[in-house]
């Protein structure tokens, strides 16, 4: 045990020396430098306590929630993982903001001193990541162990699925830099679109249009706009042949009215921006196989999970931005 912590302390010390940006103010760093600093925290415990992509996925999930929830304060620092006072210090601890490792342990809190400065502070990134790594390490290092740990911590199947998706993407691509996007059709193809968010739908009852329609010829390849994992594939009476993809930002990307699927796309397939998912069609608005009730087009929608519910938001502004970026790259 003594050798273990001696090695850990040496590892942390070297990490500080290798990453001098840790002493700089976060706002003074570029986005790339911030991501590098986060990775320096994650990999401290890779193979020692828990795989880095487990820790990175939890941190990103927490960051995603903080970006869309007004009732959750954004944590200051490089990491977004937050613990409640009761969970960190112990439910019966009279000092809710306790930073003493001894009294925290006495009252059953999970807060730990990760950098050996004598304090266990939820405001210290090293203490936070060490505490979360230690919690996960009690369950084991397999995927099933990770899912069980997530269930015990969050008590939500949706949270477990979201975080495991993020972890799978990080492990597959071996990086946390998965924010690139592209337009869902090749910009050299013949297409047209405009903002159709909120328009009335004329089939299937009173409902609004939760997405953007991009009109194109039958058979035009439909591309993934993001990194993600195929979560849904099959028939929907409204969307016809459709595909749903979950990304690392708790977003669900919905591609509907396809004419057919790409042969390599199945539920569980990992995709990246530009991966061909299928081909433009006019399927939907009826029983399975119905097609031709409207001009061929892609219906594209985005839904965000905020830890409680999933809600749609207008993808049109994002499509305009991704289209401009795609055109610029082609120049």
Coordinates of N, CA, C and O in Angstrom, one line a residue, residues 2 9 36 95 167 173 197:
X2 N 2.0 1.2 0.8 CA 2.9 2.4 0.9 C 3.5 2.6 -0.4 O 3.6 3.7 -0.9
X9 N 2.1 9.4 -5.9 CA 2.6 10.7 -5.6 C 3.7 11.2 -6.7 O 3.6 12.3 -7.2
X36 N -5.9 19.4 -23.5 CA -4.7 18.7 -23.1 C -4.6 18.6 -21.6 O -4.2 17.6 -21.0
X95 N -20.0 19.7 9.4 CA -19.3 20.7 8.6 C -19.5 20.3 7.1 O -18.8 19.4 6.6
X167 N -18.0 7.2 -23.3 CA -16.8 6.4 -23.0 C -16.4 5.5 -24.2 O -15.2 5.4 -24.5
X173 N -11.9 6.3 -30.5 CA -11.1 7.3 -31.3 C -9.8 7.7 -30.5 O -9.0 8.4 -31.1
X197 N -38.5 24.9 -38.7 CA -38.8 24.6 -37.3 C -40.1 25.2 -36.9 O -40.4 26.3 -37.1

